[in-house]
mmCIF file with all atom_site columns, C-alpha atoms in Angstrom:
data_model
loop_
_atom_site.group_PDB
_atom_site.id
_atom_site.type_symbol
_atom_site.label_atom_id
_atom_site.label_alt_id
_atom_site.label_comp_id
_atom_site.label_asym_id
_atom_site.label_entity_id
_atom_site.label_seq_id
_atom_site.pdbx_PDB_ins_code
_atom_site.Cartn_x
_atom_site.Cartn_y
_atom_site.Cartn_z
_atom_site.occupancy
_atom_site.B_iso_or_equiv
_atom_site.pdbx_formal_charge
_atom_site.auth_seq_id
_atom_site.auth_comp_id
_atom_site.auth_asym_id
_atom_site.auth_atom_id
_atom_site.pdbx_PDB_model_num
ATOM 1   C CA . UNK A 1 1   ? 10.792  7.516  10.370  1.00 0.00 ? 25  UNK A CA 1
ATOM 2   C CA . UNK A 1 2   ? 8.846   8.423  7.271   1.00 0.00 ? 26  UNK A CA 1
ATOM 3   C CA . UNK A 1 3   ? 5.160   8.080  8.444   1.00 0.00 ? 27  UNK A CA 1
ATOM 4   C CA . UNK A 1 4   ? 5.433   10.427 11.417  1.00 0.00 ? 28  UNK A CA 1
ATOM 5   C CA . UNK A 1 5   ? 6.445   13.190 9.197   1.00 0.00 ? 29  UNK A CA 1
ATOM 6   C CA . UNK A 1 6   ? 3.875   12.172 6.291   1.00 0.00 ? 30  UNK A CA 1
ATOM 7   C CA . UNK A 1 7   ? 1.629   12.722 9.089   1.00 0.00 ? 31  UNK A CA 1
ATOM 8   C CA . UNK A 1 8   ? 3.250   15.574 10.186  1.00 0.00 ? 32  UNK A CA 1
ATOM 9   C CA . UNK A 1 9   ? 2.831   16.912 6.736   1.00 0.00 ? 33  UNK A CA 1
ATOM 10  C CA . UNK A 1 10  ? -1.051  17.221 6.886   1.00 0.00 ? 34  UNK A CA 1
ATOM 11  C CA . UNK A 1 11  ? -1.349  18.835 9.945   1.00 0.00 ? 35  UNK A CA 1
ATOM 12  C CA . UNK A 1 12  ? -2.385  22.296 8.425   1.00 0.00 ? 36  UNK A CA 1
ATOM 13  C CA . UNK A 1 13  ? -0.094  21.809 5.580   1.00 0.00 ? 37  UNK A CA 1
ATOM 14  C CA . UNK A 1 14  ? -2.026  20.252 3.044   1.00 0.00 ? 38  UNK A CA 1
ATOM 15  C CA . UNK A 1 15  ? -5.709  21.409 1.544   1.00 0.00 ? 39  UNK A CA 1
ATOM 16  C CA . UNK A 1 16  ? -8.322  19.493 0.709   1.00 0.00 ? 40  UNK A CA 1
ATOM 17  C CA . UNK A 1 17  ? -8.165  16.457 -2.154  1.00 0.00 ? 41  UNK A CA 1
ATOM 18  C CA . UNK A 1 18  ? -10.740 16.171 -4.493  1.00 0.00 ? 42  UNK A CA 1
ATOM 19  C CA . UNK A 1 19  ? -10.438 13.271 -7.853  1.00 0.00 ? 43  UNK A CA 1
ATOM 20  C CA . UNK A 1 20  ? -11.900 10.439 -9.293  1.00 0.00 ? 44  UNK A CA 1
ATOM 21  C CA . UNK A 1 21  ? -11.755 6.858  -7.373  1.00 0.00 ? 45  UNK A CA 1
ATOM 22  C CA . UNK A 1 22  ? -10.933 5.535  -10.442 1.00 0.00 ? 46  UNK A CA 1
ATOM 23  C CA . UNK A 1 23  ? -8.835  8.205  -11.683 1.00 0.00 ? 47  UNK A CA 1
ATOM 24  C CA . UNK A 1 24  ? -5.421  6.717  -11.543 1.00 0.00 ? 48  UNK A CA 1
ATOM 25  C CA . UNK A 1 25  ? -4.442  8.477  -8.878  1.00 0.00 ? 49  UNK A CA 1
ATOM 26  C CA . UNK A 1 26  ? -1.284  7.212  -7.373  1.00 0.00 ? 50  UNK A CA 1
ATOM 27  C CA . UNK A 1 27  ? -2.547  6.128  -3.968  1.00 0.00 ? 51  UNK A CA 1
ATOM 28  C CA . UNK A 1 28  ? 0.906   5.805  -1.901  1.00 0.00 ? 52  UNK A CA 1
ATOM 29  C CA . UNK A 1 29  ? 0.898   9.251  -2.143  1.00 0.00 ? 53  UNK A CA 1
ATOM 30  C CA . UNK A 1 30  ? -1.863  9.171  0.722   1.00 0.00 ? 54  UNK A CA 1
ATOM 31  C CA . UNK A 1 31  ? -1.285  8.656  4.234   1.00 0.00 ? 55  UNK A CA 1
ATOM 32  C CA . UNK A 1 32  ? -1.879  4.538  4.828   1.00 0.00 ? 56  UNK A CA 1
ATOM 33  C CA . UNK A 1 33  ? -5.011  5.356  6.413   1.00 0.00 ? 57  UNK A CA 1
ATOM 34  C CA . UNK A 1 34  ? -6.562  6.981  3.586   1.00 0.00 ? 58  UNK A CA 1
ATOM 35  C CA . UNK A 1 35  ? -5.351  4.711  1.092   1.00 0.00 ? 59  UNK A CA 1
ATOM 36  C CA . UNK A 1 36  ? -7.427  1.965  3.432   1.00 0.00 ? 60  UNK A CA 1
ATOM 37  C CA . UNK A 1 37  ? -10.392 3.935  3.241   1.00 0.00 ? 61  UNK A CA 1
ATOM 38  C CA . UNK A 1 38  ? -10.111 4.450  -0.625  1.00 0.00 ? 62  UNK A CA 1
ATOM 39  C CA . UNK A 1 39  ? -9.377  0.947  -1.145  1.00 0.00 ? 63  UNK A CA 1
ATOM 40  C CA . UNK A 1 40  ? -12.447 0.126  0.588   1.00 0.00 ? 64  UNK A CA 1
ATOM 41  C CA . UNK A 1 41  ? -14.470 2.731  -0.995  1.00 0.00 ? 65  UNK A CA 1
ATOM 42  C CA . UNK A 1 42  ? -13.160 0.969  -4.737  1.00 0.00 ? 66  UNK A CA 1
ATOM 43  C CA . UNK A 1 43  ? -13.480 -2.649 -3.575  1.00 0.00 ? 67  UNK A CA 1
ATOM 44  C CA . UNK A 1 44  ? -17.254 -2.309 -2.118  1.00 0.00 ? 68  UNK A CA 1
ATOM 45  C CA . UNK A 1 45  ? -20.601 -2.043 -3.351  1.00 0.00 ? 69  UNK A CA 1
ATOM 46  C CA . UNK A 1 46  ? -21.641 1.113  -1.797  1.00 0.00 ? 70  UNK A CA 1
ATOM 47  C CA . UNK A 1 47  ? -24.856 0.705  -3.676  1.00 0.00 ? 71  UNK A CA 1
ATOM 48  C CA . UNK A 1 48  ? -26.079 -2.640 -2.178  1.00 0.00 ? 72  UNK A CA 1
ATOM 49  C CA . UNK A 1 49  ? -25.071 -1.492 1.455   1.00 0.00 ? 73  UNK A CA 1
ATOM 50  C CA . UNK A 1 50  ? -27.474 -0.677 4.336   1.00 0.00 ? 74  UNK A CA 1
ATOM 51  C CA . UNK A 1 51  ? -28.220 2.963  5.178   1.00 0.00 ? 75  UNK A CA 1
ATOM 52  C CA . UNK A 1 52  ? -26.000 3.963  8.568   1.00 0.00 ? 76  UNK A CA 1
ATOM 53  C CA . UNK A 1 53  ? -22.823 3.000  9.923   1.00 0.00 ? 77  UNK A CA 1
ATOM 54  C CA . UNK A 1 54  ? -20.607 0.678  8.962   1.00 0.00 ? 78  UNK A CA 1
ATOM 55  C CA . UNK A 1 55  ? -17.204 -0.159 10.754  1.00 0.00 ? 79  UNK A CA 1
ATOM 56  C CA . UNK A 1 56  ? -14.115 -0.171 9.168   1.00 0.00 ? 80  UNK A CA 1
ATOM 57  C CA . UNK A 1 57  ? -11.255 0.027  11.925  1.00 0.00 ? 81  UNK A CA 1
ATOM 58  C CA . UNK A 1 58  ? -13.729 0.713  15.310  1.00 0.00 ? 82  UNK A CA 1
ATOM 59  C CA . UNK A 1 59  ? -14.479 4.405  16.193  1.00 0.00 ? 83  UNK A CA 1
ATOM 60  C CA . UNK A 1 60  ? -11.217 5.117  14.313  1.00 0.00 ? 84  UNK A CA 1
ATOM 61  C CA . UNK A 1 61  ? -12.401 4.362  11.126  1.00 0.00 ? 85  UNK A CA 1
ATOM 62  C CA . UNK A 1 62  ? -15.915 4.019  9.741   1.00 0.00 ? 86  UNK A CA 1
ATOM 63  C CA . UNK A 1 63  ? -18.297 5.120  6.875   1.00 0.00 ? 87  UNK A CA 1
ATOM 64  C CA . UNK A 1 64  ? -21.737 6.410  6.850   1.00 0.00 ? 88  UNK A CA 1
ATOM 65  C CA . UNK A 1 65  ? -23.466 5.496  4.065   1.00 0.00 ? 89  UNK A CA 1
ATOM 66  C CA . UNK A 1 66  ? -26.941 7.510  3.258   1.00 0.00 ? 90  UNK A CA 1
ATOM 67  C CA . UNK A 1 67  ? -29.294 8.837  0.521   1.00 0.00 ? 91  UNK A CA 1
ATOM 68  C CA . UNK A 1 68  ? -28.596 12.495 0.245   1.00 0.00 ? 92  UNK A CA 1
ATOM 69  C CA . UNK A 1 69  ? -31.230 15.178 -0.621  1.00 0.00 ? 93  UNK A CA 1
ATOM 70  C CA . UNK A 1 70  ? -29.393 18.637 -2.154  1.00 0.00 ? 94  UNK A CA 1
ATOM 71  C CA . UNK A 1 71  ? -30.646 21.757 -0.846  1.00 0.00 ? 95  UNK A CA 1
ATOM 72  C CA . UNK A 1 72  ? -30.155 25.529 -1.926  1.00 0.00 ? 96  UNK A CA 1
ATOM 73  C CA . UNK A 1 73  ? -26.978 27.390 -0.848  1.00 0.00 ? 97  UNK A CA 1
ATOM 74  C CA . UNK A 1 74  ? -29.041 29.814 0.989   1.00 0.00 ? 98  UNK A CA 1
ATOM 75  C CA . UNK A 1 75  ? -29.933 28.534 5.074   1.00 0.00 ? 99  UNK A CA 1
ATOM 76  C CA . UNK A 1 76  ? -26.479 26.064 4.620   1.00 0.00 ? 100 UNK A CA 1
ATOM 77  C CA . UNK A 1 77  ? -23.396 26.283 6.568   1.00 0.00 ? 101 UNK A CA 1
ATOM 78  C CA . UNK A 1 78  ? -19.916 25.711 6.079   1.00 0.00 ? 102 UNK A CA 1
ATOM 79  C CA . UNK A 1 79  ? -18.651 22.719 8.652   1.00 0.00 ? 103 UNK A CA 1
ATOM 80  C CA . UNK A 1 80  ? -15.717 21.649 10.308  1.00 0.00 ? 104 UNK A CA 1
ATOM 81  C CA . UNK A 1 81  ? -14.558 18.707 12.495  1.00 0.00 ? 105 UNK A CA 1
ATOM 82  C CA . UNK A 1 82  ? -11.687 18.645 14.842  1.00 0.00 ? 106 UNK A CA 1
ATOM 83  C CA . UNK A 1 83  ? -11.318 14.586 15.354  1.00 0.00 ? 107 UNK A CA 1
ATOM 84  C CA . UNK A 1 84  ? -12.105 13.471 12.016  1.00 0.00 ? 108 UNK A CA 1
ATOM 85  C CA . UNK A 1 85  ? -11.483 13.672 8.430   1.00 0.00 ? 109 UNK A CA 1
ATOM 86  C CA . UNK A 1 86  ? -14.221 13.513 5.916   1.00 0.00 ? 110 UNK A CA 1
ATOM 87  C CA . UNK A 1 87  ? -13.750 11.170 2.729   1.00 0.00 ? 111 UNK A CA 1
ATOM 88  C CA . UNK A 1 88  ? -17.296 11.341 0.635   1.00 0.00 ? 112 UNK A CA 1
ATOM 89  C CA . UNK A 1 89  ? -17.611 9.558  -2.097  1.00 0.00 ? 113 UNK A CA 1
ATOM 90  C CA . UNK A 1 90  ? -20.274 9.592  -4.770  1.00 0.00 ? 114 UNK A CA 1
ATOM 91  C CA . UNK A 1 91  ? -20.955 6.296  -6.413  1.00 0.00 ? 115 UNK A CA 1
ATOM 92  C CA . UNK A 1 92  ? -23.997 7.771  -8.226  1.00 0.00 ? 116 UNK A CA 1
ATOM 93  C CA . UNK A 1 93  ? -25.461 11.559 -8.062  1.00 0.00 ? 117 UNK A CA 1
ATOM 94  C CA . UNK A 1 94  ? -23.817 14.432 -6.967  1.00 0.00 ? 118 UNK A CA 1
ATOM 95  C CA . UNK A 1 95  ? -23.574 17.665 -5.426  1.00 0.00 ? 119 UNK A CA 1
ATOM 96  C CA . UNK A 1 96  ? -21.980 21.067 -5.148  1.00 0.00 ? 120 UNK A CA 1
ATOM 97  C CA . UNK A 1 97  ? -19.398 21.645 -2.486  1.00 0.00 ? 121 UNK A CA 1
ATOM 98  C CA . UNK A 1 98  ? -18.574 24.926 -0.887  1.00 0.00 ? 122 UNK A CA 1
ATOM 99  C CA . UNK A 1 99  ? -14.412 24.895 0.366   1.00 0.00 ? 123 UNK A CA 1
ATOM 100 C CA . UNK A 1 100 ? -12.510 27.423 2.426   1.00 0.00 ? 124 UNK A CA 1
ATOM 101 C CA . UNK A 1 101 ? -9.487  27.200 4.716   1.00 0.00 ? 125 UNK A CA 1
ATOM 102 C CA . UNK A 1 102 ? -10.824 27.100 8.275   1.00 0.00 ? 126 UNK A CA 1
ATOM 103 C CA . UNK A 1 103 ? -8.808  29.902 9.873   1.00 0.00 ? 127 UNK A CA 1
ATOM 104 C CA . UNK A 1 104 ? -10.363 28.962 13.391  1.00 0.00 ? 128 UNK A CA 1
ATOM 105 C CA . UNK A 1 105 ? -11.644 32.837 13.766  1.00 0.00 ? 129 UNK A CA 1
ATOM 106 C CA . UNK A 1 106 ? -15.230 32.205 11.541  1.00 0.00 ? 130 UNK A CA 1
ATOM 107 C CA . UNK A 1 107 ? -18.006 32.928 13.885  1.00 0.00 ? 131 UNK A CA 1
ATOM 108 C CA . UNK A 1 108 ? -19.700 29.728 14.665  1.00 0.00 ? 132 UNK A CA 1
ATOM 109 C CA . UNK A 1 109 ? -23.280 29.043 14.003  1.00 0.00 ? 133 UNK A CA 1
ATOM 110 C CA . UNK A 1 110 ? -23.985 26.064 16.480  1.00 0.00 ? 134 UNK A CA 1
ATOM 111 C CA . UNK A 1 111 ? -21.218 23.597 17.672  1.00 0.00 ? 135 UNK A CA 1
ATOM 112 C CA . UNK A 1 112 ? -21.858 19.755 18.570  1.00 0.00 ? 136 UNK A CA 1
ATOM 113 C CA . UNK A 1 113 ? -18.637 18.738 19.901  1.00 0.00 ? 137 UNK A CA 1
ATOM 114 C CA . UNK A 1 114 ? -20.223 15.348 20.831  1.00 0.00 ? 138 UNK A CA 1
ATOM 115 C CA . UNK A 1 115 ? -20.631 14.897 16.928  1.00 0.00 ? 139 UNK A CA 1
ATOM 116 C CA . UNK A 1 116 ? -17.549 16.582 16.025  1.00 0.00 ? 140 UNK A CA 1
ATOM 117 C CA . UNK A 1 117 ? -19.132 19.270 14.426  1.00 0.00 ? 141 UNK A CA 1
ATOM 118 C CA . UNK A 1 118 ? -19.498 22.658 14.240  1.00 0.00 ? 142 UNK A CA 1
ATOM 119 C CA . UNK A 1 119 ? -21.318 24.747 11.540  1.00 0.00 ? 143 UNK A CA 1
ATOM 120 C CA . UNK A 1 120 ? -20.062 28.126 10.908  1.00 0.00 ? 144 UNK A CA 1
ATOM 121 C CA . UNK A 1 121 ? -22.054 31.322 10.168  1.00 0.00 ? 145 UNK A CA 1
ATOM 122 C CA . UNK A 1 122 ? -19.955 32.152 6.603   1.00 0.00 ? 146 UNK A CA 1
ATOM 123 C CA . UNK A 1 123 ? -16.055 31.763 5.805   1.00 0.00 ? 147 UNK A CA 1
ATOM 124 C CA . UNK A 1 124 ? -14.181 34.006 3.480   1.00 0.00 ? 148 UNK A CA 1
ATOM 125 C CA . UNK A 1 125 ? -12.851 32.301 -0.309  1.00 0.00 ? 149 UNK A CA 1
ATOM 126 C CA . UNK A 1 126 ? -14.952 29.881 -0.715  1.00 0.00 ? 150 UNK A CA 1
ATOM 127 C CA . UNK A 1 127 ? -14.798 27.998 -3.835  1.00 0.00 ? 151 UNK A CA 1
ATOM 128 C CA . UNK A 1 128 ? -17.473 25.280 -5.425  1.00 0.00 ? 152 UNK A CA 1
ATOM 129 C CA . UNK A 1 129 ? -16.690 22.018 -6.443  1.00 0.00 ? 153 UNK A CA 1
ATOM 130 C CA . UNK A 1 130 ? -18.769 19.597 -8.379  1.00 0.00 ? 154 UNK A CA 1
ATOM 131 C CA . UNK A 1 131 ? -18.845 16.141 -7.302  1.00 0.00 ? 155 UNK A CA 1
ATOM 132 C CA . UNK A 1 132 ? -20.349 13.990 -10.010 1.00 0.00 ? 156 UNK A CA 1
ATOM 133 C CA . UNK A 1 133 ? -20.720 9.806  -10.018 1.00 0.00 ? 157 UNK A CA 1
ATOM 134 C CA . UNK A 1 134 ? -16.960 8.442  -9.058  1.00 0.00 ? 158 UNK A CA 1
ATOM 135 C CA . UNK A 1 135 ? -15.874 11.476 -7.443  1.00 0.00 ? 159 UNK A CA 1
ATOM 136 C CA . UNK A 1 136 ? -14.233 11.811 -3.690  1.00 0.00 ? 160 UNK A CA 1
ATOM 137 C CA . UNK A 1 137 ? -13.174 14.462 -1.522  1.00 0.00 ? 161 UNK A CA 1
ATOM 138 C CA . UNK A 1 138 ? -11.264 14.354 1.084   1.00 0.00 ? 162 UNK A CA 1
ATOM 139 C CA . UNK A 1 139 ? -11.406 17.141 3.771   1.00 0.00 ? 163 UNK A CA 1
ATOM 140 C CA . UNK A 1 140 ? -9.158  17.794 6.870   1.00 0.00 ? 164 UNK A CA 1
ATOM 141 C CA . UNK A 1 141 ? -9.880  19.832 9.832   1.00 0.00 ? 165 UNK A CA 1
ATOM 142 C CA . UNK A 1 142 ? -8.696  23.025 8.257   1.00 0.00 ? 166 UNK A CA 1
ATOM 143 C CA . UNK A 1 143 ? -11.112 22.630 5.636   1.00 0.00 ? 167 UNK A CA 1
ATOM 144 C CA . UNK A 1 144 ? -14.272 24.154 6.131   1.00 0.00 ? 168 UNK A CA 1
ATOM 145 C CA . UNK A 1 145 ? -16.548 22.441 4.057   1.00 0.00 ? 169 UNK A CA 1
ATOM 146 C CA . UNK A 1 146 ? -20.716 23.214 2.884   1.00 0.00 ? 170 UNK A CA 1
ATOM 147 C CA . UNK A 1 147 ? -21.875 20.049 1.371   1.00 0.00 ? 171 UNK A CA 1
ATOM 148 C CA . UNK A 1 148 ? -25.313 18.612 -0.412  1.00 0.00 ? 172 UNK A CA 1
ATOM 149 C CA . UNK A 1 149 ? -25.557 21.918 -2.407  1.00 0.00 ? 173 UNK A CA 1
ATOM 150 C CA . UNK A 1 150 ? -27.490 21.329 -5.457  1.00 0.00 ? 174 UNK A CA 1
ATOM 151 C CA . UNK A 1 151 ? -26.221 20.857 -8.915  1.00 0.00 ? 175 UNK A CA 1
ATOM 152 C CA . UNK A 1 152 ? -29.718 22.802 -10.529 1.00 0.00 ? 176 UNK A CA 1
ATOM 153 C CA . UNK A 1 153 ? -32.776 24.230 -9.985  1.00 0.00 ? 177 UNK A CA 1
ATOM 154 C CA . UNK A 1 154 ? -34.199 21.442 -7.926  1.00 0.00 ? 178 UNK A CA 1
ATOM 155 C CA . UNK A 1 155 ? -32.967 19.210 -4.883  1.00 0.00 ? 179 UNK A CA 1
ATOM 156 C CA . UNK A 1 156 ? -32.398 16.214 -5.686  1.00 0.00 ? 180 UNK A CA 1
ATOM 157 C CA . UNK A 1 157 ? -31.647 12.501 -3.516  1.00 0.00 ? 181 UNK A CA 1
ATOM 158 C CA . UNK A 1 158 ? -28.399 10.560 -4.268  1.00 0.00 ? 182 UNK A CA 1
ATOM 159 C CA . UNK A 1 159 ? -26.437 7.837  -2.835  1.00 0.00 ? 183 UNK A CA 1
ATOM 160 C CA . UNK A 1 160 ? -23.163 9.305  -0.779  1.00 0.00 ? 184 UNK A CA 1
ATOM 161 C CA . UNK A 1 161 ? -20.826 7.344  1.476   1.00 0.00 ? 185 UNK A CA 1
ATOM 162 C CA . UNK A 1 162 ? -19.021 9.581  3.605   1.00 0.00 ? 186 UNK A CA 1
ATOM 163 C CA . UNK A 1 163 ? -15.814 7.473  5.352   1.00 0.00 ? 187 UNK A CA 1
ATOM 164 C CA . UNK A 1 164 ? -14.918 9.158  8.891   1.00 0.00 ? 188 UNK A CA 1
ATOM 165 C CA . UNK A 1 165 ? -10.949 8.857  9.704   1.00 0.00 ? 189 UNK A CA 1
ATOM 166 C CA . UNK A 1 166 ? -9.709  9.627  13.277  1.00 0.00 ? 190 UNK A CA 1
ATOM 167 C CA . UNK A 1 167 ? -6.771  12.243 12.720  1.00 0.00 ? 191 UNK A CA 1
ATOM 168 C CA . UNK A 1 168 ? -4.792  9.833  14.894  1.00 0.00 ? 192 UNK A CA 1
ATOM 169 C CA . UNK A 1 169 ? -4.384  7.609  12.302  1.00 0.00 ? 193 UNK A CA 1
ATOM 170 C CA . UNK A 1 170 ? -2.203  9.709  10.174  1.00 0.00 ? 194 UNK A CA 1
ATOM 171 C CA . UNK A 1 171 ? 0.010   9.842  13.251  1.00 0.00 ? 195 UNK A CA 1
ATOM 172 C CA . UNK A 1 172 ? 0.595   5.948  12.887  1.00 0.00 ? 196 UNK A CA 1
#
């Protein structure tokens, strides 16, 4: 049927999304998981929620919301997660973003498979983005992302919500 080979679809296929919440994007163009988590992200207050975790759909779905401090590009590393997707969202603030494709061969830094993490020393073509008040991205296992880089000359502390979704899902 047609979700198993949506899902199918983003398994390595697809590269990170990056857009405005409120951008008109045409949303069942997403997987139905994502459009959950983006209709969430458009129909809350992320502002008036409590620092932490917050569950949407159990372990499978859920969002950390925290105040973000930028840092310099030099001491980061790039990430990537095996089990989960990352969908951040900026409702105020913003950042830089380093993005590569994860080619799996990146020498890695320190891994905390218990967090589904792993930082990498460097990847190869990485590109900035700059996420500004509204923006989300959404990145999938094969993209190796750097986050919280900062905009200027100075770090700076912004609200981010960053919605974990189980790869599973897409499968459903």
């Amino acid at each position: 049927t047609g979700r198993p080979r949506r899902a199918a679809a983003y398994r390595g296929g697809s590269t990170m999304i990056f857009s405005k919440l409120n951008g008109g994007d045409d949303l069942s163009a997403y997987p139905a998981a994502i459009q959950r988590a983006l209709a969430y992200l458009r129909d809350t207050d992320i502002m008036s929620l409590e620092l932490g975790r917050h569950e949407l759909e159990g372990d499978d779905m859920f969002v950390n919301v925290m105040d973000m401090t930028t840092h310099p590009m030099e001491g980061s590393h790039p990430e990537v997660h095996k089990k989960y997707i990352d969908l951040m969202y900026w409702p105020e603030g913003g950042e830089r973003i380093g993005v590569a494709p994860y080619l799996g061969t990146e020498p890695v830094f320190e891994a905390r498979p218990e967090d589904d993490i792993s930082l990498l020393e460097d990847v190869a073509n990485e590109c900035m983005l700059v996420a500004t008040p509204g923006c989300f991205g959404i990145f999938f296992p094969w993209d190796a992302h750097r986050p919280a880089l900062m905009l200027g000359d100075a770090p700076a502390t912004s609200r981010k919500a960053v919605v974990k979704i189980s790869m599973a899902l897409l499968a459903r």
